[in-house]
Coordinates of C-alpha atoms in Angstrom, one line a residue:
Chain A
M1 CA 0.0 0.0 0.0
I2 CA 2.7 2.5 1.0
P3 CA 4.8 2.0 -2.2
F4 CA 1.6 2.5 -4.1
L5 CA 0.9 5.8 -2.4
I6 CA 4.5 7.0 -3.0
L7 CA 4.1 6.2 -6.6
L8 CA 0.8 8.2 -6.8
L9 CA 2.3 11.2 -5.0
A10 CA 5.3 11.1 -7.4
A11 CA 2.9 11.1 -10.3
G12 CA 1.1 14.2 -8.8
Q13 CA -2.2 12.4 -8.7
V14 CA -2.7 12.6 -4.9
A15 CA -2.6 15.8 -2.8
P16 CA -0.1 15.8 0.1
P17 CA -1.6 15.3 3.5
A18 CA -3.5 18.4 4.7
D19 CA -1.3 19.0 7.8
T20 CA 1.8 19.6 5.7
A21 CA 2.4 23.4 5.9
P22 CA 3.7 25.3 2.8
P23 CA 7.3 26.3 3.1
A24 CA 7.6 29.6 5.1
L25 CA 8.6 32.7 3.1
Q26 CA 12.1 34.0 3.9
L27 CA 12.5 37.5 5.1
A28 CA 14.0 39.5 2.2
P29 CA 16.0 42.8 2.5
P30 CA 14.2 45.9 1.4
G31 CA 15.3 47.3 -2.0
D32 CA 15.4 50.5 -4.0
I33 CA 16.6 52.6 -1.0
R34 CA 16.3 56.3 -2.0
A35 CA 17.6 59.0 0.3
F36 CA 17.2 62.6 -0.8
D37 CA 17.2 66.1 0.6
T38 CA 13.6 66.9 1.6
P39 CA 12.4 69.4 -1.0
N40 CA 11.1 72.9 -0.2
D41 CA 12.1 73.0 3.4
A42 CA 14.4 75.0 5.7
G43 CA 17.1 72.2 5.6
K44 CA 18.1 69.8 8.3
S45 CA 15.9 67.1 6.8
I46 CA 16.4 64.0 4.6
T47 CA 13.6 61.9 3.2
V48 CA 14.3 58.1 2.9
R49 CA 12.1 55.8 0.9
W50 CA 12.3 52.1 0.2
Q51 CA 10.5 49.1 -1.3
A52 CA 9.6 46.0 0.6
G53 CA 11.5 42.9 -0.5
P54 CA 9.8 40.0 -2.2
G55 CA 9.9 37.8 0.9
A56 CA 7.8 37.7 4.1
T57 CA 6.2 40.8 5.5
P58 CA 8.3 42.1 8.3
E59 CA 6.9 43.1 11.7
T60 CA 8.7 46.5 11.5
W61 CA 11.4 48.4 9.6
L62 CA 14.5 49.9 11.2
V63 CA 16.1 53.0 9.6
E64 CA 19.8 53.3 10.3
R65 CA 21.8 56.4 9.6
T66 CA 25.6 56.6 9.2
G67 CA 26.8 60.1 9.4
P68 CA 30.3 61.2 10.0
P69 CA 32.2 57.8 9.8
E70 CA 32.2 57.0 13.5
S71 CA 28.5 57.7 14.1
T72 CA 26.0 55.0 13.1
Q73 CA 22.6 54.9 14.8
V74 CA 19.0 53.6 14.3
I75 CA 17.0 56.8 13.9
A76 CA 13.5 55.4 13.4
T77 CA 11.3 52.4 13.6
T78 CA 8.3 52.3 11.2
E79 CA 5.2 50.1 10.7
P80 CA 5.3 47.5 7.9
A81 CA 3.0 49.6 5.6
D82 CA 5.1 52.7 6.1
T83 CA 8.0 52.6 3.7
R84 CA 9.0 56.3 4.2
C85 CA 10.9 58.1 6.9
L86 CA 11.7 61.7 7.5
D87 CA 15.0 62.2 9.2
E88 CA 14.8 65.7 10.8
G89 CA 17.9 65.4 12.8
A90 CA 20.4 65.7 9.9
A91 CA 23.0 68.5 9.8
D92 CA 23.1 70.6 6.6
G93 CA 26.0 69.9 4.3
T94 CA 27.0 66.6 6.0
K95 CA 26.8 63.4 3.9
Y96 CA 24.8 60.5 5.3
V97 CA 24.2 56.9 4.2
Y98 CA 21.0 55.1 5.2
R99 CA 20.2 51.4 5.5
I100 CA 16.9 49.8 6.2
A101 CA 16.4 46.6 8.1
A102 CA 13.4 44.3 7.8
V103 CA 12.7 42.8 11.3
A104 CA 10.5 39.7 12.0
G105 CA 10.9 37.9 15.4
K106 CA 14.6 37.4 15.9
D107 CA 15.5 37.9 12.3
T108 CA 16.9 41.2 11.1
I109 CA 18.0 41.6 7.6
W110 CA 19.7 44.8 6.3
S111 CA 19.4 46.4 2.9
Q112 CA 22.3 47.7 0.9
P113 CA 23.3 51.2 1.9
S114 CA 21.9 54.2 0.0
P115 CA 24.1 56.5 -1.9
P116 CA 25.5 59.3 0.3
V117 CA 23.2 62.3 0.6
A118 CA 23.4 65.7 2.2
C119 CA 20.6 68.2 3.0
S120 CA 20.5 72.0 2.6
P121 CA 17.8 74.7 2.9
Q122 CA 16.0 75.9 -0.2
V123 CA 15.6 79.5 -1.2
F124 CA 12.3 79.0 -3.1
N125 CA 9.4 76.7 -2.4
T126 CA 8.6 75.3 -5.8
A127 CA 5.4 73.7 -4.5
R128 CA 4.1 77.2 -4.2
L129 CA 4.9 78.3 -7.7
N130 CA 1.2 77.9 -8.6
I131 CA 0.2 80.3 -5.8
L132 CA 2.8 82.8 -7.0
I133 CA 1.5 82.7 -10.6
A134 CA -2.1 83.1 -9.4
M135 CA -1.1 86.0 -7.2
A136 CA 0.7 87.7 -10.0
I137 CA -2.3 87.4 -12.3
F138 CA -4.6 88.7 -9.6
F139 CA -2.4 91.6 -8.6
A140 CA -2.0 92.6 -12.3
L141 CA -5.8 92.6 -12.7
V142 CA -6.4 94.7 -9.6
I143 CA -3.6 97.2 -10.5
Y144 CA -4.9 97.4 -14.1
Y145 CA -8.4 98.4 -12.9
I146 CA -7.1 100.8 -10.3
E147 CA -5.1 102.5 -13.1
T148 CA -8.2 102.5 -15.3
A149 CA -10.2 104.1 -12.5
K150 CA -7.4 106.7 -12.1
K151 CA -8.0 107.8 -15.7
G152 CA -11.6 108.6 -14.8
K153 CA -13.5 105.7 -16.3
S154 CA -16.7 105.1 -14.4
L155 CA -17.0 101.6 -13.0
F156 CA -20.3 99.9 -12.3
V157 CA -20.7 98.4 -8.8
R158 CA -23.9 96.5 -8.0
R159 CA -26.1 97.7 -5.2
I160 CA -25.5 96.2 -1.7
A161 CA -28.6 96.7 0.4
G162 CA -26.8 96.4 3.7
L163 CA -24.5 99.3 2.8
D164 CA -27.3 101.4 1.4
A165 CA -29.0 101.1 4.8
V166 CA -26.1 102.7 6.6
E167 CA -27.2 106.2 5.9
E168 CA -30.8 105.3 6.9
A169 CA -29.6 103.6 10.1
V170 CA -27.6 106.6 11.2
G171 CA -30.5 109.0 10.4
R172 CA -32.8 106.8 12.4
A173 CA -30.5 107.0 15.4
T174 CA -30.5 110.8 15.1
E175 CA -34.3 111.0 14.9
M176 CA -34.7 108.7 17.9
G177 CA -32.0 110.3 20.0
K178 CA -30.5 107.0 20.7
P179 CA -26.9 105.8 20.2
I180 CA -25.4 103.5 17.6
I181 CA -23.3 100.6 18.7
Y182 CA -20.5 99.5 16.5
V183 CA -18.9 96.1 17.3
P184 CA -15.7 95.7 15.2
G185 CA -15.6 92.0 15.7
L186 CA -13.6 89.9 18.0
G187 CA -10.6 89.4 15.7
S188 CA -7.2 91.0 16.1
V189 CA -5.8 93.7 13.9
A190 CA -4.0 91.0 11.9
D191 CA -7.4 89.7 10.6
I192 CA -8.4 91.2 7.2
A193 CA -12.0 91.3 8.3
T194 CA -11.0 93.5 11.2
I195 CA -9.1 95.9 8.9
A196 CA -12.2 96.0 6.6
S197 CA -14.4 96.6 9.6
L198 CA -12.2 99.5 10.8
N199 CA -12.4 101.0 7.3
I200 CA -16.2 100.9 7.5
L201 CA -16.1 102.3 11.0
G202 CA -14.3 105.4 9.6
E203 CA -17.1 106.0 7.1
V204 CA -19.9 105.3 9.7
A205 CA -18.2 107.6 12.2
K206 CA -18.1 110.4 9.6
K207 CA -21.9 110.0 9.0
V208 CA -22.5 109.9 12.8
A209 CA -20.5 113.1 13.2
Q210 CA -22.5 114.8 10.4
Y211 CA -25.8 113.8 11.8
D212 CA -24.7 114.6 15.4
S213 CA -25.6 111.1 16.7
A214 CA -23.9 109.2 19.5
L215 CA -21.5 106.3 18.7
L216 CA -20.4 103.6 21.1
V217 CA -17.5 101.2 20.0
P218 CA -16.8 98.4 22.5
N219 CA -13.5 96.6 21.7
R220 CA -12.2 93.2 22.5
D221 CA -8.7 93.6 21.3
A222 CA -6.4 96.2 22.8
I223 CA -4.6 97.1 19.5
V224 CA -8.0 97.3 17.6
Y225 CA -9.2 99.6 20.4
T226 CA -6.3 102.0 19.9
V227 CA -6.7 102.0 16.1
A228 CA -10.5 102.4 16.3
R229 CA -10.2 105.3 18.7
E230 CA -7.9 107.1 16.3
M231 CA -10.1 106.4 13.3
V232 CA -13.2 107.7 15.0
K233 CA -11.4 110.8 16.2
E234 CA -10.1 111.4 12.6
S235 CA -13.5 110.9 11.1
Y236 CA -15.0 113.5 13.4
A237 CA -12.2 115.9 12.4
K238 CA -12.8 115.2 8.7
A239 CA -16.5 115.8 9.2
G240 CA -15.6 119.2 10.6
R241 CA -16.8 118.4 14.1
P242 CA -13.6 117.4 16.1
D243 CA -15.2 118.9 19.3
A244 CA -18.1 116.4 19.1
F245 CA -15.7 113.4 19.5
K246 CA -16.0 111.8 23.0
A247 CA -12.9 109.9 24.0
D248 CA -14.9 107.4 26.1
S249 CA -17.2 106.5 23.1
V250 CA -14.5 104.0 22.0
F251 CA -13.5 101.8 24.8
F252 CA -11.8 98.5 25.6
V253 CA -13.9 95.9 27.4
T254 CA -12.1 92.6 27.8
D255 CA -10.2 90.0 25.7
Q256 CA -12.4 87.2 27.0
Q257 CA -14.8 86.1 24.3
F258 CA -18.0 85.5 26.3
A259 CA -17.2 88.2 28.9
Y260 CA -17.1 90.5 25.9
A261 CA -20.4 89.2 24.6
A262 CA -22.0 89.6 28.1
A263 CA -20.7 93.2 28.3
V264 CA -22.0 94.2 24.8
D265 CA -25.4 92.5 25.6
G266 CA -25.6 94.5 28.8
L267 CA -24.7 97.7 26.8
M268 CA -27.5 97.0 24.3
V269 CA -30.1 96.3 27.0
R270 CA -29.2 99.4 28.9
E271 CA -28.7 101.9 26.1
K272 CA -31.4 100.6 23.8
P273 CA -29.5 101.6 20.7
A274 CA -31.3 102.6 17.4
T275 CA -28.7 100.7 15.3
N276 CA -26.2 97.9 15.9
F277 CA -23.3 97.2 13.5
F278 CA -21.6 93.8 13.9
L279 CA -18.8 93.9 11.3
G280 CA -15.6 91.9 11.5
T281 CA -14.6 88.5 12.7
F282 CA -17.1 86.6 14.9
W283 CA -17.2 83.2 16.5
A284 CA -19.8 81.5 18.7
E285 CA -20.9 84.8 20.3
S286 CA -22.4 86.1 17.0
L287 CA -25.9 84.9 17.7
I288 CA -25.8 85.9 21.4
L289 CA -25.0 89.5 20.2
A290 CA -27.4 89.5 17.3
E291 CA -30.4 88.0 19.1
T292 CA -30.0 90.4 22.1
G293 CA -29.8 93.3 19.7
A294 CA -32.9 92.1 17.9
T295 CA -34.9 92.0 21.1
T296 CA -34.0 95.7 21.8
G297 CA -35.7 96.6 18.5
A298 CA -32.6 98.1 16.9
I299 CA -31.8 98.0 13.1
Q300 CA -29.0 95.6 12.8
I301 CA -26.4 95.5 10.1
A302 CA -23.9 92.6 10.3
G303 CA -21.1 91.4 8.1
T304 CA -18.4 88.8 8.5
D305 CA -16.1 86.5 6.6
S306 CA -16.6 83.8 9.3
I307 CA -18.6 81.4 7.2
F308 CA -20.2 79.5 10.1
Q309 CA -21.6 82.7 11.7
L310 CA -23.2 84.0 8.5
P311 CA -26.5 82.0 8.9
F312 CA -26.9 83.4 12.4
F313 CA -26.5 86.9 11.3
I314 CA -28.8 86.4 8.3
T315 CA -31.4 85.0 10.7
A316 CA -31.1 87.7 13.4
C317 CA -30.1 90.8 11.6
D318 CA -31.9 93.1 9.1
Y319 CA -29.0 93.3 6.7
T320 CA -26.0 91.0 6.3
L321 CA -22.8 91.6 4.3
I322 CA -21.8 88.2 3.1
G323 CA -18.1 87.5 2.9
E324 CA -16.5 89.7 0.2
E325 CA -19.2 92.4 0.6
L326 CA -17.6 93.2 3.9
Y327 CA -14.3 93.9 2.1
A328 CA -16.1 95.9 -0.6
A329 CA -17.9 98.1 1.9
S330 CA -15.3 100.9 2.4
A331 CA -15.0 101.3 -1.4
Y332 CA -18.8 101.3 -1.7
L333 CA -19.4 103.8 1.0
S334 CA -16.5 106.2 0.1
R335 CA -17.0 105.8 -3.7
E336 CA -13.3 106.5 -4.2
P337 CA -12.4 105.5 -7.8
L338 CA -9.2 103.8 -6.7
L339 CA -11.0 101.6 -4.3
L340 CA -13.8 100.8 -6.8
G341 CA -11.1 99.9 -9.3
S342 CA -9.8 97.1 -7.0
L343 CA -13.4 95.7 -6.8
K344 CA -13.5 95.4 -10.5
G345 CA -10.2 93.5 -10.4
Q346 CA -11.7 91.2 -7.8
D347 CA -14.6 90.4 -10.1
Y348 CA -12.4 89.4 -13.0
G349 CA -10.3 87.3 -10.6
K350 CA -13.5 85.5 -9.7
M351 CA -14.2 84.9 -13.4
I352 CA -10.8 83.3 -13.9
I353 CA -11.4 81.1 -10.8
L354 CA -14.7 80.1 -12.2
T355 CA -13.2 79.2 -15.6
V356 CA -10.4 77.2 -13.8
V357 CA -13.0 75.3 -11.7
I358 CA -15.0 74.4 -14.8
V359 CA -12.0 73.4 -16.9
G360 CA -10.5 71.5 -13.9
S361 CA -13.7 69.6 -13.3
A362 CA -13.8 68.6 -17.0
L363 CA -10.1 67.5 -16.9
L364 CA -10.8 65.5 -13.7
L365 CA -13.6 63.6 -15.4
L366 CA -11.6 63.0 -18.6
S367 CA -8.6 61.8 -16.6
K368 CA -10.6 58.7 -15.7
I369 CA -10.3 57.6 -19.3
P370 CA -7.1 55.5 -19.4
S371 CA -5.7 57.2 -22.5
L372 CA -6.2 60.6 -21.0
A373 CA -4.7 59.8 -17.6
F374 CA -2.0 62.4 -18.2
F375 CA -4.6 65.1 -17.3
D376 CA -3.9 64.2 -13.7
Q377 CA -0.5 65.8 -14.0
I378 CA -2.0 69.0 -15.3
L379 CA -4.4 69.0 -12.3
G380 CA -1.5 68.3 -10.0
F381 CA -0.3 71.8 -10.8
F382 CA -3.3 73.3 -9.1
S383 CA -2.8 71.4 -5.8
V384 CA -1.6 73.6 -2.9
N385 CA 1.1 72.7 -0.5
Chain B
M1 CA 5.5 112.5 8.0
K2 CA 2.6 111.4 10.3
R3 CA 1.3 109.2 7.5
S4 CA 4.1 108.6 5.1
I5 CA 6.3 106.7 7.7
P6 CA 3.5 104.2 8.6
L7 CA 2.7 103.8 5.0
A8 CA 6.3 103.1 4.1
I9 CA 6.6 100.6 7.0
C10 CA 3.4 98.9 5.8
L11 CA 4.6 98.7 2.2
V12 CA 8.1 97.3 3.2
M13 CA 6.7 94.8 5.7
G14 CA 3.8 93.7 3.5
V15 CA 6.1 93.0 0.6
A16 CA 8.6 91.3 2.9
M17 CA 6.0 89.0 4.4
M18 CA 4.7 88.1 0.9
I19 CA 8.2 87.2 -0.3
Q20 CA 8.7 85.3 3.0
F21 CA 5.8 83.0 2.2
F22 CA 7.7 81.6 -0.8
I23 CA 11.1 81.2 0.8
P24 CA 11.6 78.2 3.2
H25 CA 15.2 79.2 4.0
P26 CA 16.0 79.5 7.8
I27 CA 16.7 83.2 7.5
S28 CA 13.2 83.7 6.1
V29 CA 11.6 81.5 8.8
G30 CA 13.6 83.4 11.5
F31 CA 12.3 86.7 10.1
Y32 CA 8.7 85.4 10.3
D33 CA 9.2 84.2 13.9
L34 CA 10.7 87.6 14.8
T35 CA 7.9 89.6 13.4
T36 CA 5.3 87.5 15.2
K37 CA 7.2 88.2 18.4
W38 CA 7.0 91.9 17.6
I39 CA 3.3 91.6 17.2
R40 CA 3.1 90.1 20.7
I41 CA 5.2 92.9 22.2
V42 CA 3.1 95.6 20.5
G43 CA 0.0 93.8 21.8
A44 CA 1.4 93.9 25.4
F45 CA 1.9 97.7 25.1
A46 CA -1.6 98.1 23.7
L47 CA -3.0 96.0 26.6
V48 CA -1.7 98.7 29.0
L49 CA -3.7 101.3 26.9
G50 CA -6.7 99.0 26.9
T51 CA -6.6 98.5 30.7
G52 CA -6.3 102.3 31.1
S53 CA -9.4 102.8 28.8
L54 CA -11.4 100.2 30.8
I55 CA -10.6 101.9 34.2
L56 CA -11.2 105.4 32.9
Y57 CA -14.5 104.4 31.3
H58 CA -15.9 102.8 34.4
V59 CA -14.5 105.5 36.8
D60 CA -16.2 108.1 34.7
K61 CA -19.5 106.1 34.6
L62 CA -19.3 105.8 38.4
Q63 CA -18.6 109.5 38.9
R64 CA -21.5 110.6 36.7
R65 CA -23.8 107.9 38.1
R66 CA -24.8 106.9 34.6
Q67 CA -27.3 104.1 34.1
G68 CA -26.0 100.8 35.5
W69 CA -23.2 102.5 37.4
Y70 CA -23.2 99.9 40.1
Y71 CA -22.0 97.3 37.6
S72 CA -18.9 99.4 37.2
I73 CA -18.0 98.8 40.9
V74 CA -18.1 95.1 40.2
T75 CA -15.8 95.5 37.2
L76 CA -13.3 97.7 39.0
V77 CA -13.2 95.6 42.1
A78 CA -12.8 92.4 40.0
A79 CA -10.0 94.0 37.9
A80 CA -8.2 95.2 41.1
A81 CA -8.6 91.9 42.9
T82 CA -7.3 89.9 39.9
A83 CA -4.3 92.2 39.6
V84 CA -3.5 92.0 43.3
I85 CA -3.8 88.2 43.5
G86 CA -1.8 87.7 40.3
L87 CA 1.0 90.0 41.4
G88 CA 1.0 88.6 45.0
W89 CA 0.7 84.9 44.4
G90 CA 1.8 84.5 40.8
V91 CA 0.0 82.9 37.9
K92 CA 1.2 79.3 38.0
T93 CA -1.0 76.2 38.4
G94 CA -2.1 75.9 42.0
S95 CA -2.0 79.7 42.6
P96 CA -5.3 81.4 43.7
L97 CA -5.4 83.1 40.4
Q98 CA -5.5 79.8 38.5
D99 CA -7.6 77.8 41.0
V100 CA -10.1 80.4 42.2
I101 CA -10.4 83.1 39.6
F102 CA -9.7 81.1 36.5
S103 CA -11.0 77.6 37.2
N104 CA -13.8 78.4 39.7
L105 CA -15.1 81.7 38.4
L106 CA -14.0 82.5 34.8
V107 CA -14.5 79.0 33.3
P108 CA -18.0 78.5 34.7
L109 CA -19.1 82.0 33.8
N110 CA -17.8 81.5 30.2
A111 CA -19.5 78.1 30.0
S112 CA -22.8 79.7 31.2
M113 CA -22.7 82.4 28.5
F114 CA -21.9 79.7 25.9
A115 CA -24.8 77.6 27.2
I116 CA -27.2 80.6 26.7
L117 CA -26.5 80.1 23.0
A118 CA -28.9 77.1 22.9
F119 CA -31.8 79.3 23.9
Y120 CA -30.8 82.0 21.4
M121 CA -30.6 79.3 18.7
A122 CA -34.1 78.2 19.5
S123 CA -35.6 81.7 19.3
A124 CA -33.6 82.5 16.1
A125 CA -34.7 79.3 14.5
Y126 CA -38.4 80.1 15.4
R127 CA -38.1 83.4 13.6
A128 CA -36.2 82.1 10.6
F129 CA -38.4 79.1 10.0
R130 CA -41.6 81.0 9.8
A131 CA -42.3 80.3 6.1
R132 CA -43.3 83.9 5.2
T133 CA -41.3 84.0 2.0
R134 CA -40.2 81.4 -0.6
E135 CA -36.6 81.6 0.7
A136 CA -37.7 81.1 4.3
A137 CA -39.8 78.1 3.3
L138 CA -36.8 76.6 1.5
L139 CA -34.7 77.2 4.6
L140 CA -37.3 75.5 6.7
V141 CA -37.5 72.4 4.4
A142 CA -33.7 72.1 4.3
A143 CA -33.3 72.5 8.0
F144 CA -36.1 70.0 8.6
I145 CA -34.4 67.4 6.4
V146 CA -31.0 67.9 8.0
M147 CA -32.2 67.9 11.6
L148 CA -34.4 64.9 11.1
G149 CA -31.7 63.1 9.1
M150 CA -29.2 63.5 12.0
V151 CA -31.3 61.8 14.7
P152 CA -32.2 58.1 14.9
V153 CA -35.9 58.8 14.5
G154 CA -35.2 60.2 11.0
R155 CA -34.0 56.8 9.9
A156 CA -37.0 55.1 11.5
I157 CA -39.4 57.4 9.5
W158 CA -37.6 56.9 6.2
G159 CA -34.4 54.9 5.7
K160 CA -33.1 57.3 3.1
L161 CA -33.5 60.4 5.2
P162 CA -29.9 60.4 6.7
E163 CA -28.5 60.1 3.1
L164 CA -30.7 62.9 1.9
A165 CA -29.5 65.1 4.9
E166 CA -25.9 64.2 4.0
W167 CA -26.5 65.2 0.4
V168 CA -28.1 68.6 1.4
L169 CA -25.0 69.3 3.5
S170 CA -22.3 68.0 1.1
V171 CA -23.8 69.2 -2.3
P172 CA -25.9 72.4 -2.3
N173 CA -24.7 73.6 1.1
M174 CA -21.0 73.0 0.2
A175 CA -21.4 74.6 -3.3
A176 CA -22.7 77.8 -1.7
K177 CA -20.1 77.7 1.0
R178 CA -17.3 77.4 -1.6
A179 CA -18.6 80.2 -3.7
I180 CA -18.6 82.4 -0.6
L181 CA -15.1 81.2 0.3
F182 CA -13.8 82.1 -3.2
G183 CA -15.2 85.6 -2.8
I184 CA -13.7 85.9 0.8
A185 CA -10.3 84.8 -0.3
L186 CA -10.1 87.2 -3.3
G187 CA -11.6 90.0 -1.2
A188 CA -9.0 89.4 1.5
I189 CA -6.1 89.4 -1.0
A190 CA -7.4 92.6 -2.7
T191 CA -7.9 94.3 0.7
S192 CA -4.3 93.3 1.7
L193 CA -3.0 94.6 -1.6
K194 CA -4.8 97.9 -1.1
V195 CA -3.5 98.3 2.4
I196 CA 0.1 97.4 1.3
L197 CA 0.0 99.8 -1.6
G198 CA -1.4 102.6 0.5
I199 CA -4.7 102.8 -1.5
E200 CA -6.8 101.9 1.5
R201 CA -5.7 104.3 4.2
G202 CA -8.7 104.0 6.5
W203 CA -6.6 102.3 9.2
L204 CA -4.5 105.5 9.4
G205 CA -7.5 107.6 10.3
G206 CA -9.0 108.2 6.9
G207 CA -6.8 111.2 6.0
K208 CA -5.0 111.8 2.8
Q209 CA -2.0 113.9 3.8

């Protein structure tokens, strides 16, 4: 019987017994070790990449660095799926050699060393070239339309209801003999929305001075407070009424978000203002402010670039400047040709973006066709790093 | 001089910071770090002015017995007590400033103000969802779908409701959000450019000298 079975096995007609395990895969050294200076950085960094060998999957990878001849050390341990390592402890200008080890149980098998590599800082971030080009195009457009405006060409700007209402809101406060509260947002002076808000404050303060109304400007940021005070003072002077400026009409409250909200709420409830302006950067306190203002019966004009707060303002305020309208406000109110020219440049910038979005979407769809896969590379140019 | 020097500083620093964005070299990174430190130092000086403003405002209110003058006493006493405790016992963890004023007073008070938001949301939602106009009706329907799709009872009513809610959020809502974001980004760049080039001078006080 046994010789018969041996014969059958030899002929390949009978499978081997089920409990016979297939031969275990041997651990193989990783290959294609590539070490290179990490691109677009401030130096002191080398990127190492490798490919897993054809054998068994290791439990972990070890990355070994040999620097100046006497210094060899393991600099990182990575997971089996992670075949990339960033060495951020390298010195600029020093040549290093890297080896990778595959580790499984007690077995450790090392790769061939990489070619020597040195790192250095870069002077231009090539990954941001696309941003530079886009910026140059946009700047050129804005400057072109500013120059066009300088030559006296009239530029059409669509109506913005919230800004048309400023005059009416200030007039209403004068008739009612009640103050206007202007909240320049909770952002710092480094926020563009705060700068835009301060520009609008200047125009509003001028109208307030002309109409002889009262203005209250509570501030959350100390630097914004100092700028706002100077702006209001200058606006009163420009309106020919420097004597009407009251130094305590612009004041600092606190830099605590909700303490500030509580203070402004209290101010609104006590003073019962005719008009509230909420223009600038806002966070979770936006609705607390706007709802309290609504209960006092004031006309409310809000504007922010904080996209999550816009629905709250739209709900609780009479007029809301949405995003870019906030930035356009000072040009709209002052009607200065130079400022209006920049608005035109913005509009053409948006048209270019719209075109790029449509073309990009088409390319993305077409890149799914295998023969047109190279469109992916074109799209890669638009990714931002 | 009063305006030309700030304008020149603004132009030089604005252009320098723009260039810095494209240069990863350590000198450029060091320059960025240095300027952010300067902002903090300027902020510290401005805080002194801010505190002065706060004290003057409330002292004046107290002296003139203006409406709600007694709240000014609370503000001034709290400011003085915080300063004395901070200067006397320090600001480290375990100090009375940290344990009593911050953890036991400021944090609960902030949390209480934040909690009020829930009630304001309810009242704002009531006003917004009264379907008086076509837009308000659309808002009501969208909010109804999203809110119901986010709770288990929504799935119980109709299995596809969570998917519909997700679609409302990720397609029409996201499209509108992105359109606004494009406008915001371009507006912010244009405003920065106007400030850097000195076209927008409102921040100087509105003058043209």
